[in-house]
Amino acid sequence: MRSLALLTLFMIYLPPVILQPFCGILLWTWFSIMNPHRLVWGMGSSLPYAMLIALTTIGAWLVSNESKSPPRSMITICLIGLMVTASISTFTALSPVAAFDKWDSVMKTLIMSVLTLTLLTNKIRIYAFIWVLVLSLGYFGVKGGAFVIVTAGAYLVFGPENTMITDNNHLAVALIMAIPLMYYLYLHSKLLWVRVGLIGMLVLSLAAAVMSYSRGGLLAMLVMGVIIWWRSPKKLGLTVLIVVLTSSVLIYAPEKWFNRMNTISTYEEDTSAMGRIDIWKAGLNIVKERPFFGGGFRATYRQDIIDRYAPGTESRAIHNSHLEVLIENGVFAFIFHLILIGATWSYGSRIRRMTLRRPDMAWARDLASMLQTSLAGYVAGGAFLSLGYYDGWYDLTIAMGALHILVVRQLTQETTVPSVDMNAMAPPQAAVYGR
Amino acid sequence: MESPVFLLFCLAVGYLMYWTVRNEKLDPNGGYEGWFGIKKPKPNNDSAETARNNPFRKLPNEP
């Protein structure tokens, strides 16, 4: 039934993309983040949705009046830099066959990210893009949060199978990244029932993230909480809210949740945590020998490769998004990754500064603040998970890059347009009032 | 219970596409409200202050 519904809706949603390529971006983001095709069975799960959407969007964009060149931005440079370094690293990989599958998926993500940045040209598109991100992740927040409440947090919450967020830890960080965006939409949405719905989604997503038993997720939440508290003009109210939420967790969380979280301070005794440190050491040995382009995608998943660089260590995921880029794709990709984080943060700070005393641009200032908060969640949570090439992370950078371009353009126009008008008006006004 | 929630989110994405296209036709700054309508921004009460705070402003002697 769900399969049929998805197929029908897809048939309805795809044709408008031909006339409006930005709709293709919304569809692409929905499929890449929510993965609705992984939530159905039968015929509806096997269609090559991503390829159909990408081809239709790119074709429609080529024949449309939309700009054909990506905007000049540090975000664009870094995304293209990552494409180049990831490609070279795949062809020089320790195991090119193992690396190719992930390269294929990463390239699709990066190419569509550049196209998204090119097409995010106005306020309504940026707003719609944030909405599609929130809806795509909010689905798992609502479903997971309801499940957590019904089962009193006794079971883990997982994402859809065969996706970047299948793992409970990955899902937790993705939800944490979406929470500030939910709050942003709550702040700026006009209809009351939409705002109530967003707050409900936010609370359920928070419950799902906390009860995912993810230690990385908990640390990400702490970092984001500190940023929100630090920037909030209503610190007392926020402190009360944090105390109430923390107390609720302390009262309702089951004992095994506490046992899991307590291992943060005793990580030396935890095999999972020590295994991560061992694989980081093994990966860094690969980087020492192959600094420029790393070991290639999925190098640390192969036991024969790990045995060469760190005998006795078990092959596994790197469990650190930033080291993942360094170990798999080398120093150049790592530099692009770091610049991407730095540029996203600094664009946010610049937007906040530029719109400080501009109530008419509060929408941009609030969005920059919330995107920065989500970024902090990704950087902190990603330090314990393999989300180096997660679509949701690129979507944050794209939204910030597009917002920065829009704000700068608007402020620049304001300085030129009025002066032109005033010059044009000067002679007749002088004629009327001067004589 | 899962399927209606799934369907609701799928439909919401479709409506979002419609909302975006409709807004683009009317006003890309949010002319059409609909379900995803954006709150109207507060106006700038002091336009001189606003101009002074614009980092891209040109000083009087600048060309």
CSV table of C-alpha atoms in Angstrom, one decimal:
chain,number,residue,atom,x,y,z
A,1,MET,CA,0.0,0.0,0.0
A,2,ARG,CA,2.8,2.4,1.0
A,3,SER,CA,4.8,1.3,-2.0
A,4,LEU,CA,1.8,2.1,-4.3
A,5,ALA,CA,1.3,5.5,-2.6
A,6,LEU,CA,5.0,6.4,-3.1
A,7,LEU,CA,5.0,5.4,-6.7
A,8,THR,CA,1.8,7.4,-7.4
A,9,LEU,CA,3.1,10.5,-5.6
A,10,PHE,CA,6.5,10.2,-7.4
A,11,MET,CA,4.7,10.1,-10.8
A,12,ILE,CA,2.8,13.3,-9.7
A,13,TYR,CA,5.8,15.1,-8.3
A,14,LEU,CA,8.3,14.4,-11.1
A,15,PRO,CA,6.7,16.1,-14.1
A,16,PRO,CA,6.6,19.7,-12.6
A,17,VAL,CA,10.4,19.4,-12.3
A,18,ILE,CA,10.7,19.8,-16.0
A,19,LEU,CA,9.1,23.3,-15.7
A,20,GLN,CA,10.7,24.3,-12.4
A,21,PRO,CA,14.1,22.7,-11.8
A,22,PHE,CA,14.1,23.9,-8.2
A,23,CYS,CA,11.3,21.4,-7.5
A,24,GLY,CA,13.8,18.7,-8.5
A,25,ILE,CA,16.2,20.0,-5.8
A,26,LEU,CA,13.4,19.6,-3.2
A,27,LEU,CA,12.7,16.1,-4.5
A,28,TRP,CA,16.4,15.2,-4.5
A,29,THR,CA,16.8,16.5,-0.9
A,30,TRP,CA,13.7,14.6,0.3
A,31,PHE,CA,14.9,11.3,-1.3
A,32,SER,CA,18.5,11.7,-0.1
A,33,ILE,CA,17.6,12.6,3.5
A,34,MET,CA,14.4,10.8,4.3
A,35,ASN,CA,14.9,8.0,1.8
A,36,PRO,CA,11.2,7.2,1.4
A,37,HIS,CA,12.0,4.4,-1.0
A,38,ARG,CA,13.8,2.6,1.8
A,39,LEU,CA,10.6,2.7,3.9
A,40,VAL,CA,8.5,0.8,1.4
A,41,TRP,CA,8.6,-2.8,0.0
A,42,GLY,CA,8.0,-4.4,-3.3
A,43,MET,CA,7.9,-2.5,-6.6
A,44,GLY,CA,8.1,0.9,-5.1
A,45,SER,CA,11.5,0.3,-3.5
A,46,SER,CA,13.4,-0.8,-6.6
A,47,LEU,CA,12.8,2.2,-8.9
A,48,PRO,CA,16.0,4.3,-9.5
A,49,TYR,CA,14.4,7.4,-8.0
A,50,ALA,CA,17.7,9.3,-7.4
A,51,MET,CA,18.8,8.8,-11.0
A,52,LEU,CA,15.4,9.8,-12.4
A,53,ILE,CA,15.3,12.9,-10.2
A,54,ALA,CA,18.9,14.0,-10.9
A,55,LEU,CA,18.6,13.5,-14.7
A,56,THR,CA,15.3,15.4,-14.9
A,57,THR,CA,16.5,18.2,-12.7
A,58,ILE,CA,19.8,18.6,-14.6
A,59,GLY,CA,18.0,18.5,-17.9
A,60,ALA,CA,15.4,21.0,-16.8
A,61,TRP,CA,18.1,23.3,-15.4
A,62,LEU,CA,20.1,23.2,-18.6
A,63,VAL,CA,17.1,24.4,-20.7
A,64,SER,CA,15.8,26.9,-18.1
A,65,ASN,CA,16.6,30.5,-17.6
A,66,GLU,CA,18.4,29.7,-14.3
A,67,SER,CA,22.1,30.7,-13.8
A,68,LYS,CA,24.3,28.1,-15.4
A,69,SER,CA,27.4,28.8,-13.3
A,70,PRO,CA,27.7,28.0,-9.6
A,71,PRO,CA,28.0,31.1,-7.3
A,72,ARG,CA,31.5,32.3,-6.5
A,73,SER,CA,31.7,31.2,-2.9
A,74,MET,CA,34.2,29.3,-0.7
A,75,ILE,CA,31.5,26.6,-0.3
A,76,THR,CA,31.6,26.0,-4.1
A,77,ILE,CA,35.4,25.9,-4.1
A,78,CYS,CA,35.5,23.4,-1.3
A,79,LEU,CA,32.7,21.1,-2.8
A,80,ILE,CA,34.6,21.0,-6.1
A,81,GLY,CA,37.9,20.5,-4.3
A,82,LEU,CA,36.4,17.5,-2.5
A,83,MET,CA,35.1,16.1,-5.8
A,84,VAL,CA,38.6,16.3,-7.3
A,85,THR,CA,40.5,14.9,-4.3
A,86,ALA,CA,38.0,12.1,-3.7
A,87,SER,CA,38.2,11.1,-7.3
A,88,ILE,CA,42.0,11.0,-7.4
A,89,SER,CA,42.0,9.1,-4.1
A,90,THR,CA,39.6,6.5,-5.5
A,91,PHE,CA,41.8,5.8,-8.5
A,92,THR,CA,44.9,5.5,-6.3
A,93,ALA,CA,43.1,3.7,-3.5
A,94,LEU,CA,44.5,0.7,-1.7
A,95,SER,CA,41.4,-1.2,-2.9
A,96,PRO,CA,39.8,0.7,-5.8
A,97,VAL,CA,37.0,-1.8,-6.2
A,98,ALA,CA,35.9,-1.3,-2.5
A,99,ALA,CA,36.3,2.4,-2.9
A,100,PHE,CA,34.3,2.8,-6.1
A,101,ASP,CA,30.8,2.2,-4.6
A,102,LYS,CA,31.2,5.0,-2.1
A,103,TRP,CA,32.9,7.3,-4.6
A,104,ASP,CA,29.9,6.9,-6.8
A,105,SER,CA,27.5,7.9,-4.1
A,106,VAL,CA,29.7,10.7,-2.8
A,107,MET,CA,30.1,12.2,-6.3
A,108,LYS,CA,26.3,12.2,-6.8
A,109,THR,CA,25.9,14.0,-3.5
A,110,LEU,CA,28.6,16.6,-4.2
A,111,ILE,CA,27.4,17.3,-7.8
A,112,MET,CA,23.8,17.8,-6.6
A,113,SER,CA,25.1,19.9,-3.8
A,114,VAL,CA,26.7,22.3,-6.2
A,115,LEU,CA,23.6,22.4,-8.3
A,116,THR,CA,21.5,23.1,-5.2
A,117,LEU,CA,23.8,26.0,-4.3
A,118,THR,CA,23.4,27.4,-7.8
A,119,LEU,CA,19.6,27.2,-7.6
A,120,LEU,CA,19.1,28.5,-4.1
A,121,THR,CA,18.7,32.1,-5.3
A,122,ASN,CA,16.0,33.7,-3.2
A,123,LYS,CA,14.4,33.7,0.2
A,124,ILE,CA,11.5,31.5,-0.6
A,125,ARG,CA,13.8,28.8,-2.1
A,126,ILE,CA,16.0,28.8,1.0
A,127,TYR,CA,13.0,28.6,3.2
A,128,ALA,CA,11.5,25.7,1.2
A,129,PHE,CA,14.9,24.0,1.4
A,130,ILE,CA,15.0,24.2,5.2
A,131,TRP,CA,11.4,22.9,5.2
A,132,VAL,CA,12.2,19.9,3.2
A,133,LEU,CA,15.2,19.1,5.4
A,134,VAL,CA,13.0,19.4,8.5
A,135,LEU,CA,10.2,17.3,7.1
A,136,SER,CA,12.7,14.6,5.9
A,137,LEU,CA,14.4,14.2,9.3
A,138,GLY,CA,11.3,15.2,11.3
A,139,TYR,CA,9.6,12.0,10.1
A,140,PHE,CA,12.1,9.9,12.0
A,141,GLY,CA,12.0,12.3,14.9
A,142,VAL,CA,8.2,11.9,15.2
A,143,LYS,CA,8.2,8.2,14.6
A,144,GLY,CA,11.2,7.5,16.9
A,145,GLY,CA,10.0,9.9,19.6
A,146,ALA,CA,6.5,8.2,19.7
A,147,PHE,CA,8.2,4.8,19.8
A,148,VAL,CA,10.5,5.9,22.7
A,149,ILE,CA,7.5,7.2,24.7
A,150,VAL,CA,5.4,4.1,24.1
A,151,THR,CA,8.2,1.7,25.0
A,152,ALA,CA,9.6,4.0,27.8
A,153,GLY,CA,13.0,4.1,26.0
A,154,ALA,CA,13.6,0.4,26.4
A,155,TYR,CA,14.7,-0.1,22.8
A,156,LEU,CA,17.1,1.7,20.4
A,157,VAL,CA,15.8,3.9,17.6
A,158,PHE,CA,17.2,3.1,14.1
A,159,GLY,CA,16.9,4.9,10.8
A,160,PRO,CA,15.9,3.3,7.4
A,161,GLU,CA,18.0,0.4,6.2
A,162,ASN,CA,20.8,0.8,3.7
A,163,THR,CA,21.1,4.6,4.3
A,164,MET,CA,23.6,6.9,6.0
A,165,ILE,CA,21.4,7.1,9.1
A,166,THR,CA,20.6,3.4,9.6
A,167,ASP,CA,22.8,3.3,12.7
A,168,ASN,CA,21.2,4.7,15.9
A,169,ASN,CA,24.2,7.0,16.5
A,170,HIS,CA,24.0,8.4,13.0
A,171,LEU,CA,20.3,9.0,13.3
A,172,ALA,CA,20.7,10.7,16.6
A,173,VAL,CA,23.2,13.2,15.2
A,174,ALA,CA,21.1,13.8,12.1
A,175,LEU,CA,18.1,14.5,14.4
A,176,ILE,CA,20.2,16.8,16.6
A,177,MET,CA,21.2,18.7,13.5
A,178,ALA,CA,17.6,19.2,12.5
A,179,ILE,CA,16.3,20.4,15.8
A,180,PRO,CA,17.7,24.0,15.5
A,181,LEU,CA,16.1,24.2,12.0
A,182,MET,CA,12.7,23.0,13.5
A,183,TYR,CA,13.0,25.8,16.0
A,184,TYR,CA,13.8,28.3,13.3
A,185,LEU,CA,10.7,27.4,11.3
A,186,TYR,CA,8.7,27.6,14.6
A,187,LEU,CA,10.0,31.1,15.1
A,188,HIS,CA,9.1,32.3,11.6
A,189,SER,CA,6.0,30.3,10.6
A,190,LYS,CA,2.8,32.2,10.6
A,191,LEU,CA,0.1,29.6,11.1
A,192,LEU,CA,-0.5,28.6,14.7
A,193,TRP,CA,-1.2,24.9,13.9
A,194,VAL,CA,2.0,24.7,11.9
A,195,ARG,CA,4.0,26.2,14.9
A,196,VAL,CA,2.4,23.8,17.3
A,197,GLY,CA,3.2,20.9,14.9
A,198,LEU,CA,6.8,22.0,14.7
A,199,ILE,CA,7.2,22.2,18.5
A,200,GLY,CA,5.7,18.7,18.8
A,201,MET,CA,8.1,17.4,16.1
A,202,LEU,CA,11.0,19.1,18.0
A,203,VAL,CA,10.1,17.5,21.3
A,204,LEU,CA,9.7,14.1,19.8
A,205,SER,CA,12.9,14.4,17.9
A,206,LEU,CA,14.7,15.4,21.1
A,207,ALA,CA,13.3,12.4,22.8
A,208,ALA,CA,14.3,10.1,20.0
A,209,ALA,CA,17.8,11.6,19.9
A,210,VAL,CA,18.3,11.3,23.7
A,211,MET,CA,17.0,7.7,23.8
A,212,SER,CA,19.1,6.6,20.8
A,213,TYR,CA,21.6,5.6,23.5
A,214,SER,CA,24.2,7.5,21.4
A,215,ARG,CA,27.1,9.0,23.5
A,216,GLY,CA,28.2,11.1,20.5
A,217,GLY,CA,24.7,12.3,20.2
A,218,LEU,CA,24.6,13.3,23.9
A,219,LEU,CA,27.9,15.2,23.5
A,220,ALA,CA,26.5,17.0,20.4
A,221,MET,CA,23.5,18.0,22.3
A,222,LEU,CA,25.6,19.4,25.2
A,223,VAL,CA,27.7,21.5,22.7
A,224,MET,CA,24.6,22.8,21.0
A,225,GLY,CA,22.9,23.5,24.3
A,226,VAL,CA,25.9,25.6,25.4
A,227,ILE,CA,25.8,27.7,22.2
A,228,ILE,CA,22.0,28.2,22.4
A,229,TRP,CA,22.2,29.2,26.1
A,230,TRP,CA,25.2,31.5,25.5
A,231,ARG,CA,23.4,33.4,22.7
A,232,SER,CA,20.0,33.4,24.2
A,233,PRO,CA,18.7,36.8,25.5
A,234,LYS,CA,16.4,34.9,27.9
A,235,LYS,CA,19.1,32.9,29.8
A,236,LEU,CA,17.0,32.4,33.0
A,237,GLY,CA,14.0,30.9,31.1
A,238,LEU,CA,16.3,28.7,29.1
A,239,THR,CA,18.1,27.5,32.2
A,240,VAL,CA,14.7,26.5,33.7
A,241,LEU,CA,13.8,24.7,30.5
A,242,ILE,CA,17.2,22.8,30.4
A,243,VAL,CA,16.7,21.8,34.1
A,244,VAL,CA,13.2,20.5,33.4
A,245,LEU,CA,14.3,18.6,30.3
A,246,THR,CA,17.4,17.1,32.1
A,247,SER,CA,15.2,16.1,35.1
A,248,SER,CA,12.7,14.4,32.8
A,249,VAL,CA,15.5,12.4,31.3
A,250,LEU,CA,16.9,11.5,34.7
A,251,ILE,CA,13.5,10.4,36.0
A,252,TYR,CA,12.2,8.5,33.0
A,253,ALA,CA,15.4,7.0,31.3
A,254,PRO,CA,15.9,3.3,32.0
A,255,GLU,CA,18.9,2.1,33.9
A,256,LYS,CA,20.6,0.7,30.8
A,257,TRP,CA,20.6,4.2,29.3
A,258,PHE,CA,22.6,5.4,32.3
A,259,ASN,CA,25.0,2.5,32.1
A,260,ARG,CA,25.7,3.3,28.4
A,261,MET,CA,26.3,7.0,29.1
A,262,ASN,CA,28.5,6.3,32.1
A,263,THR,CA,31.0,4.7,29.7
A,264,ILE,CA,31.9,8.1,28.4
A,265,SER,CA,34.0,8.7,31.5
A,266,THR,CA,35.3,5.1,31.6
A,267,TYR,CA,36.1,4.7,27.9
A,268,GLU,CA,39.3,2.8,28.6
A,269,GLU,CA,37.1,-0.1,29.9
A,270,ASP,CA,34.8,0.0,26.9
A,271,THR,CA,35.7,-2.2,23.9
A,272,SER,CA,33.6,-0.1,21.5
A,273,ALA,CA,35.4,3.2,22.5
A,274,MET,CA,38.9,1.5,22.5
A,275,GLY,CA,38.2,-0.1,19.2
A,276,ARG,CA,37.6,3.3,17.7
A,277,ILE,CA,40.9,4.7,19.1
A,278,ASP,CA,42.7,1.6,17.6
A,279,ILE,CA,41.2,2.1,14.2
A,280,TRP,CA,42.1,5.9,14.3
A,281,LYS,CA,45.7,4.9,15.0
A,282,ALA,CA,45.6,2.4,12.2
A,283,GLY,CA,44.1,5.0,9.8
A,284,LEU,CA,46.7,7.6,10.8
A,285,ASN,CA,49.4,5.0,9.9
A,286,ILE,CA,47.8,4.8,6.4
A,287,VAL,CA,48.0,8.7,6.2
A,288,LYS,CA,51.7,8.7,7.2
A,289,GLU,CA,52.5,6.4,4.3
A,290,ARG,CA,50.0,8.0,1.8
A,291,PRO,CA,49.5,11.6,3.0
A,292,PHE,CA,48.2,13.2,-0.2
A,293,PHE,CA,45.3,11.0,-1.2
A,294,GLY,CA,44.9,8.6,1.7
A,295,GLY,CA,43.9,5.0,1.5
A,296,GLY,CA,40.7,5.5,-0.5
A,297,PHE,CA,37.1,5.0,0.6
A,298,ARG,CA,36.4,2.1,2.9
A,299,ALA,CA,40.1,1.3,3.3
A,300,THR,CA,39.6,0.7,7.0
A,301,TYR,CA,36.8,-1.8,6.4
A,302,ARG,CA,39.2,-4.3,4.9
A,303,GLN,CA,41.1,-6.6,7.3
A,304,ASP,CA,44.0,-7.3,4.8
A,305,ILE,CA,44.7,-3.5,4.6
A,306,ILE,CA,44.5,-3.0,8.4
A,307,ASP,CA,46.8,-5.9,8.9
A,308,ARG,CA,49.4,-4.2,6.9
A,309,TYR,CA,49.3,-0.9,8.8
A,310,ALA,CA,48.3,-2.0,12.3
A,311,PRO,CA,48.5,-5.7,12.8
A,312,GLY,CA,46.2,-7.0,15.5
A,313,THR,CA,43.6,-4.2,15.0
A,314,GLU,CA,40.1,-5.2,13.9
A,315,SER,CA,38.9,-3.6,10.6
A,316,ARG,CA,35.9,-1.4,11.0
A,317,ALA,CA,34.4,2.1,10.4
A,318,ILE,CA,36.5,5.0,11.4
A,319,HIS,CA,33.9,6.5,13.7
A,320,ASN,CA,35.2,10.1,13.3
A,321,SER,CA,33.8,12.1,10.4
A,322,HIS,CA,36.8,14.4,10.2
A,323,LEU,CA,39.4,11.7,10.4
A,324,GLU,CA,37.4,9.7,8.0
A,325,VAL,CA,38.0,12.4,5.3
A,326,LEU,CA,41.7,12.5,6.2
A,327,ILE,CA,42.3,8.8,6.3
A,328,GLU,CA,40.2,7.9,3.2
A,329,ASN,CA,41.0,10.9,1.0
A,330,GLY,CA,44.2,12.4,2.3
A,331,VAL,CA,45.4,15.8,3.5
A,332,PHE,CA,44.0,17.9,0.6
A,333,ALA,CA,40.5,16.6,1.1
A,334,PHE,CA,40.9,17.1,4.8
A,335,ILE,CA,41.9,20.8,4.3
A,336,PHE,CA,38.8,21.3,2.0
A,337,HIS,CA,36.7,19.7,4.7
A,338,LEU,CA,38.1,22.0,7.4
A,339,ILE,CA,37.7,25.1,5.3
A,340,LEU,CA,34.1,24.0,4.6
A,341,ILE,CA,33.4,23.9,8.3
A,342,GLY,CA,35.3,27.2,8.9
A,343,ALA,CA,33.6,29.0,5.9
A,344,THR,CA,30.1,27.8,7.0
A,345,TRP,CA,30.7,29.1,10.5
A,346,SER,CA,32.3,32.4,9.4
A,347,TYR,CA,29.6,33.1,6.9
A,348,GLY,CA,27.1,32.6,9.7
A,349,SER,CA,28.9,35.0,11.9
A,350,ARG,CA,29.2,37.6,9.1
A,351,ILE,CA,25.4,37.3,8.4
A,352,ARG,CA,24.7,37.8,12.1
A,353,ARG,CA,26.9,40.9,12.2
A,354,MET,CA,25.5,42.4,9.0
A,355,THR,CA,21.9,42.0,10.1
A,356,LEU,CA,22.3,42.9,13.7
A,357,ARG,CA,20.1,46.0,13.7
A,358,ARG,CA,17.9,45.0,10.8
A,359,PRO,CA,14.5,43.7,12.1
A,360,ASP,CA,13.5,43.3,8.4
A,361,MET,CA,16.2,40.7,8.0
A,362,ALA,CA,15.7,38.9,11.3
A,363,TRP,CA,14.7,35.8,9.2
A,364,ALA,CA,18.3,35.7,7.8
A,365,ARG,CA,20.0,36.3,11.2
A,366,ASP,CA,17.9,33.7,12.9
A,367,LEU,CA,18.6,31.2,10.1
A,368,ALA,CA,22.4,31.9,10.3
A,369,SER,CA,22.3,31.3,14.1
A,370,MET,CA,20.4,28.1,13.8
A,371,LEU,CA,22.6,26.8,10.9
A,372,GLN,CA,25.6,27.5,13.1
A,373,THR,CA,24.1,25.6,16.0
A,374,SER,CA,23.4,22.6,13.7
A,375,LEU,CA,26.9,22.8,12.4
A,376,ALA,CA,28.3,22.7,16.0
A,377,GLY,CA,26.1,19.6,16.5
A,378,TYR,CA,27.6,18.0,13.4
A,379,VAL,CA,31.2,18.8,14.3
A,380,ALA,CA,30.9,17.6,17.9
A,381,GLY,CA,28.7,14.5,17.1
A,382,GLY,CA,30.6,13.7,13.9
A,383,ALA,CA,33.8,13.4,16.0
A,384,PHE,CA,32.5,9.9,17.1
A,385,LEU,CA,30.7,8.8,13.9
A,386,SER,CA,31.4,8.1,10.2
A,387,LEU,CA,29.4,10.9,8.7
A,388,GLY,CA,32.2,12.7,6.8
A,389,TYR,CA,30.2,12.6,3.5
A,390,TYR,CA,26.6,12.9,4.9
A,391,ASP,CA,24.2,14.7,2.7
A,392,GLY,CA,22.6,16.5,5.6
A,393,TRP,CA,26.0,18.1,6.5
A,394,TYR,CA,26.4,19.4,3.0
A,395,ASP,CA,22.9,20.7,3.0
A,396,LEU,CA,23.8,22.9,6.1
A,397,THR,CA,26.8,24.4,4.3
A,398,ILE,CA,24.8,24.9,1.1
A,399,ALA,CA,22.0,26.7,3.0
A,400,MET,CA,24.5,28.9,4.7
A,401,GLY,CA,26.4,29.7,1.5
A,402,ALA,CA,23.2,30.6,-0.3
A,403,LEU,CA,22.0,32.7,2.6
A,404,HIS,CA,25.3,34.6,2.7
A,405,ILE,CA,25.2,35.4,-1.0
A,406,LEU,CA,21.5,36.6,-0.7
A,407,VAL,CA,22.2,38.8,2.3
A,408,VAL,CA,25.3,40.4,0.7
A,409,ARG,CA,23.4,41.0,-2.5
A,410,GLN,CA,20.5,42.6,-0.7
A,411,LEU,CA,22.7,44.9,1.4
A,412,THR,CA,24.8,45.9,-1.6
A,413,GLN,CA,21.7,46.7,-3.7
A,414,GLU,CA,20.4,48.9,-0.8
A,415,THR,CA,23.5,51.0,-1.0
A,416,THR,CA,23.3,51.5,-4.8
A,417,VAL,CA,19.6,51.7,-5.6
A,418,PRO,CA,18.5,54.6,-3.3
A,419,SER,CA,21.5,56.7,-4.4
A,420,VAL,CA,20.5,56.2,-8.1
A,421,ASP,CA,16.9,57.1,-7.3
A,422,MET,CA,17.8,60.2,-5.3
A,423,ASN,CA,20.1,61.5,-8.1
A,424,ALA,CA,17.3,60.9,-10.6
A,425,MET,CA,14.9,62.8,-8.4
A,426,ALA,CA,17.2,65.7,-7.5
A,427,PRO,CA,16.6,68.2,-10.4
A,428,PRO,CA,12.7,68.2,-10.4
A,429,GLN,CA,12.6,68.4,-6.5
A,430,ALA,CA,15.0,71.3,-6.6
A,431,ALA,CA,12.7,72.8,-9.2
A,432,VAL,CA,9.6,72.5,-7.1
A,433,TYR,CA,10.9,73.3,-3.7
A,434,GLY,CA,13.8,75.6,-4.5
A,435,ARG,CA,11.8,78.3,-6.3
B,1,MET,CA,-0.3,4.0,12.4
B,2,GLU,CA,3.0,4.2,10.6
B,3,SER,CA,1.6,4.4,7.1
B,4,PRO,CA,-0.7,7.5,7.6
B,5,VAL,CA,2.3,9.4,9.1
B,6,PHE,CA,4.5,8.3,6.2
B,7,LEU,CA,1.8,9.5,3.8
B,8,LEU,CA,1.3,12.8,5.6
B,9,PHE,CA,5.0,13.6,5.3
B,10,CYS,CA,5.0,12.6,1.6
B,11,LEU,CA,2.0,14.8,0.9
B,12,ALA,CA,3.6,17.7,2.8
B,13,VAL,CA,6.7,17.5,0.5
B,14,GLY,CA,4.3,17.7,-2.5
B,15,TYR,CA,2.5,20.7,-1.0
B,16,LEU,CA,5.9,22.3,-0.3
B,17,MET,CA,6.7,22.0,-4.0
B,18,TYR,CA,3.4,23.6,-4.9
B,19,TRP,CA,3.9,26.3,-2.3
B,20,THR,CA,7.3,27.2,-3.7
B,21,VAL,CA,6.2,27.5,-7.3
B,22,ARG,CA,3.2,29.5,-6.3
B,23,ASN,CA,5.3,31.9,-4.2
B,24,GLU,CA,7.9,32.3,-7.0
B,25,LYS,CA,5.1,33.4,-9.4
B,26,LEU,CA,3.7,35.9,-6.9
B,27,ASP,CA,6.6,37.2,-4.9
B,28,PRO,CA,9.9,35.3,-4.1
B,29,ASN,CA,10.0,37.1,-0.8
B,30,GLY,CA,7.0,35.2,0.5
B,31,GLY,CA,3.9,36.8,-1.1
B,32,TYR,CA,1.8,33.7,-0.9
B,33,GLU,CA,1.2,32.5,2.6
B,34,GLY,CA,-0.4,29.0,2.5
B,35,TRP,CA,0.5,26.5,5.2
B,36,PHE,CA,4.2,27.3,5.2
B,37,GLY,CA,3.6,31.1,5.3
B,38,ILE,CA,6.4,33.2,6.7
B,39,LYS,CA,5.7,35.8,9.3
B,40,LYS,CA,5.9,39.3,7.9
B,41,PRO,CA,9.2,40.9,8.9
B,42,LYS,CA,9.2,43.9,11.3
B,43,PRO,CA,9.8,47.2,9.4
B,44,ASN,CA,12.9,49.3,9.9
B,45,ASN,CA,11.8,52.2,12.0
B,46,ASP,CA,14.9,54.2,11.6
B,47,SER,CA,16.1,54.2,7.9
B,48,ALA,CA,19.1,56.4,8.7
B,49,GLU,CA,20.3,54.0,11.3
B,50,THR,CA,19.7,51.1,8.9
B,51,ALA,CA,21.7,52.8,6.2
B,52,ARG,CA,24.5,53.5,8.7
B,53,ASN,CA,24.6,49.9,9.8
B,54,ASN,CA,24.9,48.6,6.2
B,55,PRO,CA,28.5,47.3,5.9
B,56,PHE,CA,28.4,48.0,2.2
B,57,ARG,CA,27.5,51.7,2.5
B,58,LYS,CA,29.6,54.3,0.6
B,59,LEU,CA,30.9,57.2,2.6
B,60,PRO,CA,29.9,60.7,1.1
B,61,ASN,CA,33.4,61.3,-0.4
B,62,GLU,CA,33.6,57.9,-2.0
B,63,PRO,CA,33.0,57.6,-5.7
